[in-house]
């Protein structure tokens, strides 16, 4: 929850956008038309059925878009989404009731400012009343109803600010949080790999692999698939049938003259100086290798992007054209007197003239013109195909009577289709995820101007792939798991060795005099390989070691000084030892900024808790009534 004392006017806009896009579910939501008018109330403030329908529908649609799988009301109930949406709506209603009883009043001007500032209602000249009305119509709302909701939201905001006003965290808690954040550690670590194992992992026989296949069935199970029939037509399918006349191709070539005929150009950057002497001194530093163009820009408070002029022709460069175009390679030229003053120019790229004849451009022109013509043909045919589908024609009939192609696909959300395949189009993937066996085929548009319609024939549940088909994958998975098991066992041994070597009173291995070479060799062979530790000093909790497993530093900050632990991170095995714990010094360096952040973060957390407690108390104080029949009615329409 944001700091309620500092939200201001932007929060009201945020709330309004939330009503439109989250709480109310986004544009295109069907109005709720059940017989019930409310799902319950807190005190005298009711929660209407339309709000519940839109809020729940919006959350379910969001999950569908994120997962690529249709999200059902049964799944929403199972994961507690219906209860969460109800809790949010009744929480808001409780605060609205409190504001009503407290006499919190919001004027028309504040409501108007919030609505007219919302981006969803803006047109070329600012607030667009037509867009406002259309947006509300799609939500199934009237202007009076929506403006009442905004008025209630602003009133709740005022109440919330009063509830959390003056809530601040204890200073001791702030300092403790900052000390936790700034504590440093010196560590030693090493990573164990397959090369450290005494011997390579032996391949497993089929009996072991088949047992592994069964025991880890989830790794070798094909995901739920959807068998879909579809018809589609793309510009590429019609390209060869399109007739193109010479005149049209010539006109297209002429229209693209700027692309096919370009003079020599240079990509340049420019730094302007206050005097010729300053520009000359800067150029001398570049020639002497004391600075480069980027460093000079930084010294003047600029970036390379600030100096960039892009592609420039001789005519566009004016007085600088001579030295810039005389440069045979990239580099800095100047100083040059320009209208803005003496300047240095950085030549970043030399672009030769472009001269593409009509004959050379013809293949590209034909492809582009054919695609454009094919899109127009498809656009002209689409209404007829839509009428056929609306009249009950099957996909098979559409394919017989039109130029659309009939095909089938066993589609999963994880499919990665290549270019030119139906599964590679986002619009098809969206509809494939959402279609149900009850839906009638409809016509949809593809991103390249093509069209398609689809029908869900069957949902194939997740199925274990036969061992014979995935034997190599099973073998690789087992070998990886076995190597990981052996590495963990080796890490346990090395950990004991590391701990014993650092224990007080540990004795070094006695040196031999060489009198018994066989005994010495045997003892040497029995010793573990020497551990090669890497040391890092002054690490913070959010530090990063590029070569180490990501979990190594977080693990190190759970240990006491002198402790050694095994880090098992996504198949990587390492050892980490804490050599020294360095307490934070809140009087030095960046400590002040960290303390301020801790105070802000803890303050926001406390305010959020106070706000939540108040909302719960408001519900208990005013009483909550539920209309289960209305709730069931709303959910039945999902």
Coordinates of C-alpha atoms in Angstrom, one line a residue:
X1 CA 0.0 0.0 0.0
X2 CA 1.3 3.4 -0.9
X3 CA 2.0 6.1 1.7
X4 CA -1.5 7.5 2.1
X5 CA -0.3 10.8 3.3
X6 CA 1.5 11.5 0.0
X7 CA -0.8 10.1 -2.6
X8 CA -2.5 13.3 -3.6
X9 CA -4.4 13.8 -6.8
X10 CA -2.4 11.1 -8.7
X11 CA -3.9 8.5 -6.4
X12 CA -7.4 9.4 -7.4
X13 CA -6.5 9.0 -11.0
X14 CA -4.9 5.6 -10.1
X15 CA -8.1 4.6 -8.3
X16 CA -10.2 5.6 -11.3
X17 CA -8.0 3.7 -13.7
X18 CA -8.2 0.7 -11.4
X19 CA -12.0 0.9 -11.5
X20 CA -11.9 0.9 -15.2
X21 CA -9.2 -1.7 -16.0
X22 CA -9.0 -4.0 -12.9
X23 CA -11.9 -3.8 -10.6
X24 CA -14.4 -3.4 -13.5
X25 CA -12.5 -5.9 -15.7
X26 CA -11.5 -3.9 -18.8
X27 CA -13.4 -2.9 -21.9
X28 CA -15.7 -5.3 -23.6
X29 CA -17.2 -6.8 -20.5
X30 CA -20.8 -8.0 -20.9
X31 CA -23.3 -6.3 -18.6
X32 CA -24.7 -8.4 -15.8
X33 CA -28.4 -9.0 -16.3
X34 CA -29.3 -11.3 -13.3
X35 CA -32.5 -10.7 -11.4
X36 CA -30.6 -9.8 -8.1
X37 CA -29.4 -6.3 -7.5
X38 CA -26.9 -6.7 -4.7
X39 CA -24.7 -9.5 -3.3
X40 CA -24.7 -8.0 0.2
X41 CA -24.1 -4.8 2.2
X42 CA -22.2 -3.3 5.1
X43 CA -24.5 -1.2 7.2
X44 CA -26.5 0.8 4.7
X45 CA -23.9 0.6 1.9
X46 CA -24.6 -2.2 -0.6
X47 CA -22.3 -4.1 -3.0
X48 CA -24.2 -4.5 -6.2
X49 CA -24.1 -7.5 -8.5
X50 CA -22.7 -5.6 -11.5
X51 CA -19.6 -4.6 -9.5
X52 CA -19.0 -8.2 -8.4
X53 CA -19.5 -9.6 -11.9
X54 CA -17.1 -7.0 -13.5
X55 CA -14.5 -7.4 -10.8
X56 CA -14.5 -11.2 -10.9
X57 CA -14.6 -11.3 -14.7
X58 CA -11.7 -8.9 -14.9
X59 CA -9.5 -11.0 -12.6
X60 CA -10.4 -14.2 -14.4
X61 CA -9.6 -12.7 -17.8
X62 CA -6.2 -11.4 -16.5
X63 CA -5.3 -14.9 -15.4
X64 CA -6.4 -16.3 -18.8
X65 CA -4.2 -13.8 -20.6
X66 CA -1.2 -14.5 -18.4
X67 CA -1.4 -18.3 -18.5
X68 CA -2.7 -18.8 -22.0
X69 CA -5.3 -21.3 -20.6
X70 CA -8.9 -20.6 -20.1
X71 CA -9.7 -19.9 -16.4
X72 CA -13.0 -21.3 -15.2
X73 CA -15.2 -20.2 -12.3
X74 CA -14.6 -23.6 -10.7
X75 CA -10.9 -22.9 -10.7
X76 CA -11.5 -19.4 -9.4
X77 CA -13.4 -20.9 -6.4
X78 CA -10.8 -23.5 -5.8
X79 CA -8.0 -21.0 -5.6
X80 CA -10.0 -18.6 -3.4
X81 CA -10.3 -15.9 -6.1
X82 CA -14.1 -15.4 -5.6
X83 CA -13.6 -14.9 -1.8
X84 CA -10.7 -12.5 -2.4
X85 CA -12.8 -10.4 -4.8
X86 CA -15.7 -10.4 -2.3
X87 CA -13.4 -9.4 0.5
X88 CA -12.1 -6.4 -1.5
X89 CA -15.6 -5.2 -2.4
X90 CA -16.9 -5.5 1.1
X91 CA -13.8 -3.9 2.5
X92 CA -14.4 -0.9 0.3
X93 CA -18.1 -0.9 1.2
X94 CA -17.2 -0.8 4.9
X95 CA -15.0 2.3 4.5
X96 CA -17.7 3.9 2.3
X97 CA -20.1 3.3 5.2
X98 CA -17.7 4.8 7.7
X99 CA -17.2 7.9 5.5
X100 CA -21.0 8.3 5.2
X101 CA -21.5 8.1 8.9
X102 CA -18.6 10.5 9.5
X103 CA -20.2 13.0 7.1
X104 CA -17.2 13.0 4.7
X105 CA -18.5 14.9 1.7
X106 CA -16.8 15.2 -1.7
X107 CA -17.8 18.1 -4.0
X108 CA -18.6 17.8 -7.7
X109 CA -15.5 19.7 -8.7
X110 CA -13.2 17.1 -7.2
X111 CA -15.1 14.3 -9.0
X112 CA -14.9 16.2 -12.3
X113 CA -11.2 16.8 -11.9
X114 CA -10.5 13.1 -11.3
X115 CA -12.6 12.0 -14.3
X116 CA -11.3 14.5 -16.8
X117 CA -7.7 13.8 -15.9
X118 CA -8.0 10.1 -16.6
X119 CA -6.1 8.9 -19.7
X120 CA -8.8 6.5 -20.7
X121 CA -11.1 9.4 -21.5
X122 CA -8.7 11.6 -23.4
X123 CA -9.0 12.6 -27.1
X124 CA -6.8 14.8 -29.3
X125 CA -8.1 17.9 -27.6
X126 CA -8.2 16.6 -24.0
X127 CA -11.2 15.1 -22.2
X128 CA -13.5 13.4 -24.7
X129 CA -17.1 13.1 -23.5
X130 CA -17.9 10.6 -26.3
X131 CA -15.0 8.4 -25.2
X132 CA -16.2 8.7 -21.6
X133 CA -19.7 7.7 -22.4
X134 CA -18.6 4.8 -24.6
X135 CA -16.3 3.4 -22.0
X136 CA -19.0 3.4 -19.4
X137 CA -21.5 1.8 -21.8
X138 CA -19.1 -1.1 -22.4
X139 CA -18.8 -1.5 -18.6
X140 CA -22.6 -1.6 -18.2
X141 CA -22.5 1.6 -16.2
X142 CA -24.3 4.9 -16.3
X143 CA -22.5 8.3 -15.7
X144 CA -24.4 8.8 -12.4
X145 CA -23.4 5.4 -11.2
X146 CA -19.7 5.8 -12.2
X147 CA -19.5 9.3 -10.7
X148 CA -21.0 8.0 -7.5
X149 CA -18.3 5.3 -7.4
X150 CA -15.6 8.0 -7.9
X151 CA -17.1 10.1 -5.2
X152 CA -17.0 7.2 -2.8
X153 CA -13.4 6.4 -3.7
X154 CA -12.3 10.0 -2.9
X155 CA -14.2 9.9 0.4
X156 CA -12.5 6.6 1.3
X157 CA -9.2 8.2 0.4
X158 CA -9.9 11.1 2.8
X159 CA -10.9 8.7 5.5
X160 CA -7.8 6.5 5.0
X161 CA -5.5 9.6 5.3
X162 CA -7.1 10.4 8.6
X163 CA -6.8 6.8 9.9
X164 CA -3.0 6.5 9.2
X165 CA -2.1 10.1 9.9
X166 CA 0.8 10.2 12.4
X167 CA 1.6 6.5 12.2
X168 CA 5.4 6.2 12.3
X169 CA 7.7 3.3 13.1
X170 CA 9.9 3.3 16.3
X171 CA 13.4 4.6 15.8
X172 CA 14.9 1.4 17.2
X173 CA 13.1 -0.6 14.5
X174 CA 14.4 1.8 11.8
X175 CA 18.0 1.5 12.9
X176 CA 17.7 -2.3 13.2
X177 CA 16.4 -2.5 9.7
X178 CA 19.2 -0.3 8.4
X179 CA 21.9 -2.2 10.3
X180 CA 20.5 -5.5 8.8
X181 CA 20.7 -3.9 5.3
X182 CA 24.3 -2.5 5.7
X183 CA 25.9 -5.5 7.6
X184 CA 28.9 -6.8 5.6
X185 CA 30.6 -10.2 5.4
X186 CA 33.9 -11.6 4.3
X187 CA 33.4 -15.1 2.9
X188 CA 35.3 -17.9 1.3
X189 CA 33.6 -20.2 -1.2
X190 CA 34.2 -22.9 -3.8
X191 CA 31.9 -24.7 -6.4
X192 CA 32.1 -28.4 -7.0
X193 CA 31.6 -29.7 -10.5
X194 CA 31.5 -33.1 -12.2
X195 CA 35.3 -32.8 -12.7
X196 CA 35.7 -33.0 -8.9
X197 CA 34.0 -36.4 -8.7
X198 CA 36.3 -39.4 -8.2
X199 CA 34.9 -41.0 -11.4
X200 CA 32.5 -40.1 -14.2
X201 CA 28.8 -41.1 -13.6
X202 CA 28.2 -44.6 -15.1
X203 CA 25.3 -44.9 -17.6
X204 CA 22.2 -46.6 -16.1
X205 CA 20.6 -49.7 -17.5
X206 CA 17.1 -49.8 -18.9
X207 CA 15.7 -51.3 -15.6
X208 CA 16.9 -48.3 -13.6
X209 CA 15.8 -45.8 -16.3
X210 CA 12.3 -47.3 -16.5
X211 CA 11.9 -47.0 -12.8
X212 CA 13.2 -43.4 -13.0
X213 CA 10.7 -42.7 -15.8
X214 CA 7.8 -43.9 -13.6
X215 CA 9.0 -42.2 -10.4
X216 CA 9.4 -38.9 -12.2
X217 CA 6.4 -39.1 -14.5
X218 CA 5.7 -35.4 -14.2
X219 CA 8.9 -34.7 -16.1
X220 CA 8.0 -36.9 -19.0
X221 CA 4.3 -36.1 -19.3
X222 CA 3.0 -34.3 -22.4
X223 CA 0.9 -31.2 -21.3
X224 CA -2.8 -30.8 -21.9
X225 CA -3.3 -30.4 -25.7
X226 CA -6.2 -29.0 -27.7
X227 CA -7.1 -30.7 -31.0
X228 CA -8.3 -27.8 -33.1
X229 CA -9.7 -27.7 -36.6
X230 CA -9.2 -24.4 -38.3
X231 CA -9.5 -22.6 -41.7
X232 CA -7.2 -19.8 -42.6
X233 CA -6.2 -17.5 -45.4
X234 CA -3.1 -15.3 -45.5
X235 CA -1.7 -12.8 -48.0
X236 CA 1.2 -15.2 -48.6
X237 CA -1.3 -17.9 -49.8
X238 CA -2.7 -15.6 -52.4
X239 CA 0.5 -13.9 -53.5
X240 CA 1.1 -16.1 -56.5
X241 CA -2.5 -15.6 -57.7
X242 CA -2.4 -11.9 -57.6
X243 CA -2.0 -10.2 -61.0
X244 CA 0.2 -7.1 -61.0
X245 CA 0.4 -4.6 -63.9
X246 CA 3.6 -2.8 -64.9
X247 CA 2.1 0.6 -64.1
X248 CA 1.3 -0.2 -60.5
X249 CA 4.8 -1.5 -60.0
X250 CA 6.3 1.6 -61.5
X251 CA 4.2 3.8 -59.3
X252 CA 5.3 1.9 -56.2
X253 CA 8.9 2.2 -57.3
X254 CA 8.5 6.0 -57.7
X255 CA 6.8 6.2 -54.3
X256 CA 9.8 4.6 -52.7
X257 CA 12.3 6.8 -54.5
X258 CA 13.8 8.1 -51.2
X259 CA 14.6 4.5 -50.2
X260 CA 16.0 3.4 -53.6
X261 CA 18.0 6.6 -54.3
X262 CA 20.1 8.0 -51.5
X263 CA 23.2 10.2 -51.6
X264 CA 26.3 9.4 -49.6
X265 CA 25.7 10.0 -45.9
X266 CA 27.6 10.1 -42.7
X267 CA 26.4 9.2 -39.2
X268 CA 27.9 12.0 -37.0
X269 CA 27.9 13.5 -33.6
X270 CA 28.6 17.2 -32.8
X271 CA 30.0 19.1 -29.9
X272 CA 29.8 22.9 -30.0
X273 CA 32.3 25.0 -28.1
X274 CA 32.1 28.6 -26.8
X275 CA 35.3 29.6 -28.7
X276 CA 37.8 28.4 -31.4
X277 CA 40.4 28.1 -28.7
X278 CA 38.3 25.8 -26.5
X279 CA 37.4 23.6 -29.5
X280 CA 41.0 23.4 -30.6
X281 CA 42.2 22.5 -27.1
X282 CA 39.6 19.7 -27.0
X283 CA 40.7 18.3 -30.4
X284 CA 44.3 18.4 -29.2
X285 CA 43.4 16.2 -26.2
X286 CA 41.8 13.7 -28.5
X287 CA 44.9 13.7 -30.8
X288 CA 47.1 13.1 -27.8
X289 CA 45.0 10.2 -26.6
X290 CA 44.1 12.0 -23.4
X291 CA 40.3 11.9 -24.0
X292 CA 37.8 10.6 -26.5
X293 CA 34.6 12.2 -27.9
X294 CA 32.4 10.6 -25.3
X295 CA 34.5 11.8 -22.4
X296 CA 34.4 15.3 -23.8
X297 CA 30.6 15.1 -24.0
X298 CA 30.4 13.9 -20.4
X299 CA 32.6 16.8 -19.3
X300 CA 30.1 19.2 -20.8
X301 CA 27.2 17.5 -19.1
X302 CA 26.0 15.6 -22.2
X303 CA 25.7 12.0 -23.4
X304 CA 26.5 10.6 -26.8
X305 CA 22.8 10.6 -27.5
X306 CA 22.7 14.3 -26.9
X307 CA 25.4 14.9 -29.5
X308 CA 24.0 12.5 -32.1
X309 CA 22.8 14.1 -35.4
X310 CA 22.0 10.8 -37.1
X311 CA 22.5 10.3 -40.8
X312 CA 23.5 13.5 -42.6
X313 CA 24.1 14.3 -46.3
X314 CA 26.6 16.9 -47.5
X315 CA 23.8 19.4 -48.1
X316 CA 22.5 19.0 -44.5
X317 CA 26.0 19.4 -43.0
X318 CA 26.6 22.8 -44.6
X319 CA 30.1 24.2 -43.7
X320 CA 31.1 20.9 -42.0
X321 CA 30.5 18.8 -45.1
X322 CA 34.0 19.3 -46.4
X323 CA 36.0 17.9 -43.5
X324 CA 33.4 15.4 -42.5
X325 CA 33.1 13.8 -45.9
X326 CA 36.9 14.0 -46.5
X327 CA 37.4 11.7 -43.5
X328 CA 38.4 8.2 -44.9
X329 CA 37.5 6.4 -41.7
X330 CA 35.6 6.9 -38.4
X331 CA 37.1 9.6 -36.1
X332 CA 36.8 13.2 -34.9
X333 CA 37.3 16.1 -37.3
X334 CA 37.4 19.9 -36.7
X335 CA 37.1 22.4 -35.3
X336 CA 34.6 23.6 -37.9
X337 CA 32.9 27.0 -37.8
X338 CA 29.1 26.4 -37.8
X339 CA 26.1 28.6 -37.3
X340 CA 26.1 27.5 -33.6
X341 CA 29.8 28.2 -33.1
X342 CA 33.1 26.2 -33.5
X343 CA 32.4 22.5 -33.3
X344 CA 34.0 19.1 -33.3
X345 CA 32.3 16.3 -35.4
X346 CA 32.6 12.6 -34.6
X347 CA 32.3 10.5 -37.8
X348 CA 30.6 7.3 -36.5
X349 CA 29.8 5.6 -39.8
X350 CA 30.4 6.1 -43.5
X351 CA 27.3 5.2 -45.7
X352 CA 27.9 4.9 -49.4
X353 CA 25.3 6.2 -51.9
X354 CA 22.3 3.9 -52.6
X355 CA 21.2 3.5 -56.2
X356 CA 18.8 0.6 -56.8
X357 CA 17.4 0.3 -60.3
X358 CA 13.8 -0.6 -61.1
X359 CA 15.0 -4.0 -62.4
X360 CA 16.9 -4.7 -59.2
X361 CA 14.0 -3.6 -57.0
X362 CA 11.4 -5.6 -59.0
X363 CA 11.4 -8.8 -56.8
X364 CA 10.8 -6.7 -53.7
X365 CA 8.2 -4.5 -55.4
X366 CA 6.3 -7.6 -56.6
X367 CA 6.3 -9.2 -53.2
X368 CA 5.1 -6.0 -51.5
X369 CA 2.5 -5.1 -54.0
X370 CA 1.2 -8.7 -54.1
X371 CA 0.9 -8.8 -50.3
X372 CA -1.0 -5.5 -50.3
X373 CA -3.3 -6.6 -53.1
X374 CA -3.8 -10.0 -51.3
X375 CA -4.8 -8.2 -48.1
X376 CA -7.4 -6.2 -50.0
X377 CA -8.8 -9.4 -51.5
X378 CA -9.0 -11.1 -48.1
X379 CA -10.7 -8.0 -46.7
X380 CA -13.3 -8.0 -49.4
X381 CA -14.0 -11.8 -48.9
X382 CA -14.2 -11.6 -45.1
X383 CA -17.9 -10.4 -44.8
X384 CA -19.1 -13.2 -47.0
X385 CA -17.2 -15.8 -44.8
X386 CA -18.5 -14.2 -41.7
X387 CA -22.1 -14.5 -43.0
X388 CA -21.5 -18.2 -43.8
X389 CA -20.2 -18.9 -40.3
X390 CA -23.1 -17.0 -38.8
X391 CA -25.5 -19.0 -40.9
X392 CA -24.2 -22.3 -39.4
X393 CA -21.7 -23.3 -42.1
X394 CA -19.0 -25.7 -40.8
X395 CA -15.3 -25.1 -41.3
X396 CA -15.3 -27.9 -43.9
X397 CA -18.0 -26.2 -45.9
X398 CA -16.2 -22.9 -45.7
X399 CA -13.0 -24.5 -47.0
X400 CA -15.0 -26.1 -49.9
X401 CA -16.7 -22.9 -51.0
X402 CA -13.9 -20.3 -50.4
X403 CA -10.2 -20.0 -50.8
X404 CA -9.6 -20.7 -47.1
X405 CA -7.4 -23.8 -46.2
X406 CA -8.7 -26.4 -43.8
X407 CA -6.2 -27.9 -41.3
X408 CA -5.8 -29.4 -37.9
X409 CA -3.4 -28.8 -35.0
X410 CA -2.8 -30.4 -31.6
X411 CA -2.0 -27.2 -29.8
X412 CA -0.5 -26.6 -26.4
X413 CA 0.3 -23.3 -24.6
X414 CA 4.0 -24.2 -24.7
X415 CA 4.2 -24.7 -28.5
X416 CA 6.8 -22.6 -30.3
X417 CA 5.7 -22.4 -33.9
X418 CA 7.9 -21.1 -36.6
X419 CA 7.3 -18.4 -39.1
X420 CA 4.4 -19.1 -41.4
X421 CA 2.7 -21.6 -39.0
X422 CA -0.7 -20.8 -37.6
X423 CA 0.6 -21.4 -34.0
X424 CA 3.1 -18.6 -34.5
X425 CA 0.4 -15.9 -34.6
X426 CA -0.5 -14.3 -31.2
X427 CA -4.1 -13.8 -32.3
X428 CA -4.5 -17.5 -33.0
X429 CA -2.8 -18.5 -29.7
X430 CA -5.2 -16.2 -27.8
X431 CA -8.3 -17.7 -29.4
X432 CA -6.9 -21.3 -29.1
X433 CA -6.5 -20.8 -25.4
X434 CA -9.9 -19.4 -24.9
X435 CA -12.1 -21.5 -27.2
X436 CA -14.5 -24.1 -25.7
X437 CA -16.3 -27.0 -27.2
X438 CA -19.5 -25.1 -26.9
X439 CA -18.3 -22.2 -29.0
X440 CA -19.4 -21.8 -32.7
X441 CA -16.6 -20.8 -35.1
X442 CA -16.1 -17.1 -35.6
X443 CA -13.8 -15.2 -38.0
X444 CA -10.7 -13.5 -36.5
X445 CA -7.9 -11.4 -38.1
X446 CA -4.3 -12.4 -38.1
X447 CA -1.4 -9.9 -37.6
X448 CA -0.4 -10.0 -41.3
X449 CA -3.9 -9.2 -42.6
X450 CA -5.0 -12.8 -42.9
X451 CA -8.1 -14.4 -41.4
X452 CA -9.0 -17.6 -39.5
X453 CA -11.7 -19.4 -37.8
X454 CA -11.3 -22.4 -35.4
X455 CA -13.2 -25.2 -33.7
X456 CA -12.2 -27.1 -30.6
X457 CA -12.6 -30.8 -31.4
X458 CA -11.1 -32.4 -28.2
X459 CA -9.1 -31.6 -25.1
X460 CA -6.4 -34.2 -24.6
X461 CA -5.5 -34.5 -20.9
X462 CA -1.8 -34.6 -19.8
X463 CA -0.4 -38.0 -20.8
X464 CA 2.7 -39.9 -19.8
X465 CA 5.0 -40.3 -22.9
X466 CA 6.0 -43.9 -23.4
X467 CA 9.5 -44.8 -22.2
X468 CA 10.7 -45.9 -25.6
X469 CA 9.9 -42.4 -27.0
X470 CA 11.8 -40.5 -24.4
X471 CA 14.6 -43.0 -23.4
X472 CA 17.4 -40.5 -24.2
X473 CA 15.7 -37.7 -22.3
X474 CA 15.2 -40.1 -19.3
X475 CA 18.8 -41.2 -19.4
X476 CA 20.1 -37.6 -19.5
X477 CA 17.8 -36.6 -16.6
X478 CA 18.9 -39.6 -14.5
X479 CA 22.6 -38.9 -15.2
X480 CA 22.2 -35.3 -14.2
X481 CA 20.3 -36.2 -11.0
X482 CA 22.9 -38.9 -10.1
X483 CA 25.8 -36.5 -10.7
X484 CA 24.0 -33.9 -8.5
X485 CA 23.5 -36.6 -5.8
X486 CA 27.2 -37.5 -5.9
X487 CA 28.2 -33.8 -5.7
X488 CA 26.1 -33.3 -2.6
X489 CA 27.7 -36.3 -1.0
X490 CA 31.2 -35.0 -1.9
X491 CA 30.2 -31.6 -0.6
X492 CA 29.3 -33.2 2.8
X493 CA 32.7 -34.8 2.9
X494 CA 34.5 -31.6 2.0
X495 CA 32.4 -29.6 4.5
X496 CA 33.6 -32.0 7.3
X497 CA 37.2 -31.6 6.1
X498 CA 36.8 -27.8 6.1
X499 CA 35.3 -27.7 9.6
X500 CA 37.8 -30.1 11.1
X501 CA 40.7 -28.1 9.6
X502 CA 39.5 -24.9 11.3
X503 CA 38.6 -26.5 14.7
X504 CA 40.8 -25.3 17.7
X505 CA 43.5 -27.9 18.5
X506 CA 43.4 -29.5 15.0
X507 CA 46.8 -31.0 14.3
X508 CA 48.6 -30.9 11.0
X509 CA 49.5 -34.2 9.4
X510 CA 53.0 -35.2 10.6
X511 CA 55.7 -34.9 8.0
X512 CA 57.4 -38.2 7.0
X513 CA 61.1 -38.7 6.6
X514 CA 60.7 -40.7 3.4
X515 CA 61.8 -44.0 4.9
X516 CA 58.6 -45.7 4.0
X517 CA 57.6 -44.5 0.5
X518 CA 54.7 -47.0 0.1
X519 CA 53.1 -45.9 3.3
X520 CA 53.5 -42.2 2.4
X521 CA 52.0 -42.7 -1.0
X522 CA 49.0 -44.6 0.5
X523 CA 48.3 -41.9 3.0
X524 CA 48.6 -39.2 0.4
X525 CA 46.1 -41.0 -1.8
X526 CA 43.7 -41.3 1.1
X527 CA 43.7 -37.6 1.6
X528 CA 41.0 -35.5 -0.1
X529 CA 42.1 -33.2 -2.9
X530 CA 43.2 -29.8 -1.7
X531 CA 40.3 -27.3 -1.4
X532 CA 40.8 -24.2 -3.5
X533 CA 38.8 -21.5 -1.8
X534 CA 38.0 -18.1 -3.4
X535 CA 37.7 -15.2 -1.0
X536 CA 35.4 -12.1 -1.2
X537 CA 35.5 -9.2 1.3
X538 CA 33.0 -6.6 2.3
X539 CA 29.9 -8.2 0.7
X540 CA 26.5 -6.7 1.3
X541 CA 23.2 -8.7 1.3
X542 CA 22.4 -7.6 -2.2
X543 CA 25.9 -8.2 -3.5
X544 CA 26.5 -10.3 -6.6
X545 CA 29.2 -12.7 -7.6
X546 CA 29.0 -13.4 -11.3
X547 CA 30.7 -16.8 -11.1
X548 CA 28.9 -18.1 -7.9
X549 CA 25.5 -19.7 -7.6
X550 CA 22.9 -17.0 -7.0
X551 CA 21.8 -18.4 -3.6
X552 CA 25.4 -18.4 -2.3
X553 CA 25.4 -14.8 -0.8
X554 CA 21.9 -15.1 0.7
X555 CA 23.0 -18.4 2.3
X556 CA 26.2 -16.8 3.7
X557 CA 24.1 -14.2 5.5
X558 CA 22.2 -16.9 7.4
X559 CA 25.5 -18.3 8.9
X560 CA 27.5 -17.3 12.0
X561 CA 31.1 -16.3 11.8
X562 CA 33.3 -19.4 11.1
X563 CA 30.4 -21.6 9.9
X564 CA 30.5 -23.5 6.6
X565 CA 27.4 -24.6 4.7
X566 CA 26.5 -26.4 1.5
X567 CA 24.7 -24.3 -1.2
X568 CA 22.4 -26.4 -3.5
X569 CA 21.1 -24.0 -6.2
X570 CA 19.4 -25.3 -9.3
X571 CA 21.7 -28.2 -9.7
X572 CA 24.9 -26.3 -8.8
X573 CA 26.7 -27.3 -5.6
X574 CA 29.0 -25.1 -3.6
X575 CA 30.5 -24.6 -0.2
X576 CA 30.5 -21.2 1.6
X577 CA 32.2 -20.2 4.8
X578 CA 31.8 -16.9 6.7
X579 CA 35.2 -15.6 7.7
X580 CA 34.1 -12.3 9.3
X581 CA 30.9 -10.4 10.1
X582 CA 31.3 -6.7 9.8
X583 CA 28.6 -4.8 11.8
X584 CA 27.0 -1.7 10.1
X585 CA 28.2 1.8 10.9
X586 CA 25.2 4.0 10.6
X587 CA 27.3 7.1 10.8
X588 CA 29.2 6.6 7.6
X589 CA 28.7 6.8 3.8
X590 CA 25.3 5.9 2.4
X591 CA 23.8 5.0 5.8
X592 CA 21.7 8.1 6.0
X593 CA 19.9 7.2 2.7
X594 CA 19.4 3.6 3.8
X595 CA 17.9 4.8 7.2
X596 CA 15.6 7.1 5.3
X597 CA 14.5 4.3 3.0
X598 CA 13.9 2.0 6.0
X599 CA 11.8 4.6 7.7
X600 CA 9.7 5.1 4.6
X601 CA 9.2 1.4 3.9
X602 CA 8.4 0.5 7.5
X603 CA 6.1 3.5 7.8
X604 CA 4.2 2.4 4.7
X605 CA 3.9 -1.1 6.1
X606 CA 2.6 0.1 9.4
X607 CA 0.1 2.4 7.7
X608 CA -1.1 -0.5 5.5
X609 CA -1.6 -2.6 8.6
X610 CA -3.5 0.1 10.4
X611 CA -5.7 0.7 7.4
X612 CA -6.4 -3.1 7.1
X613 CA -7.3 -3.3 10.8
X614 CA -9.6 -0.3 10.6
X615 CA -11.4 -1.8 7.5
X616 CA -12.0 -5.1 9.4
X617 CA -13.2 -3.3 12.4
X618 CA -15.5 -1.2 10.3
X619 CA -17.1 -4.4 8.9
X620 CA -17.6 -5.8 12.3
X621 CA -19.0 -2.6 13.7
X622 CA -21.5 -2.0 10.9
X623 CA -22.4 -5.6 10.2
X624 CA -22.0 -7.5 7.0
X625 CA -24.9 -9.3 5.3
X626 CA -24.4 -11.7 2.3
X627 CA -26.9 -12.6 -0.4
X628 CA -25.7 -16.1 -1.3
X629 CA -28.3 -16.5 -3.9
X630 CA -27.2 -13.3 -5.7
X631 CA -23.5 -14.5 -5.5
X632 CA -24.4 -17.8 -7.0
X633 CA -26.4 -16.1 -9.7
X634 CA -23.5 -13.9 -10.7
X635 CA -21.0 -16.8 -10.7
X636 CA -23.4 -19.0 -12.8
X637 CA -23.0 -16.5 -15.7
X638 CA -19.2 -16.8 -15.8

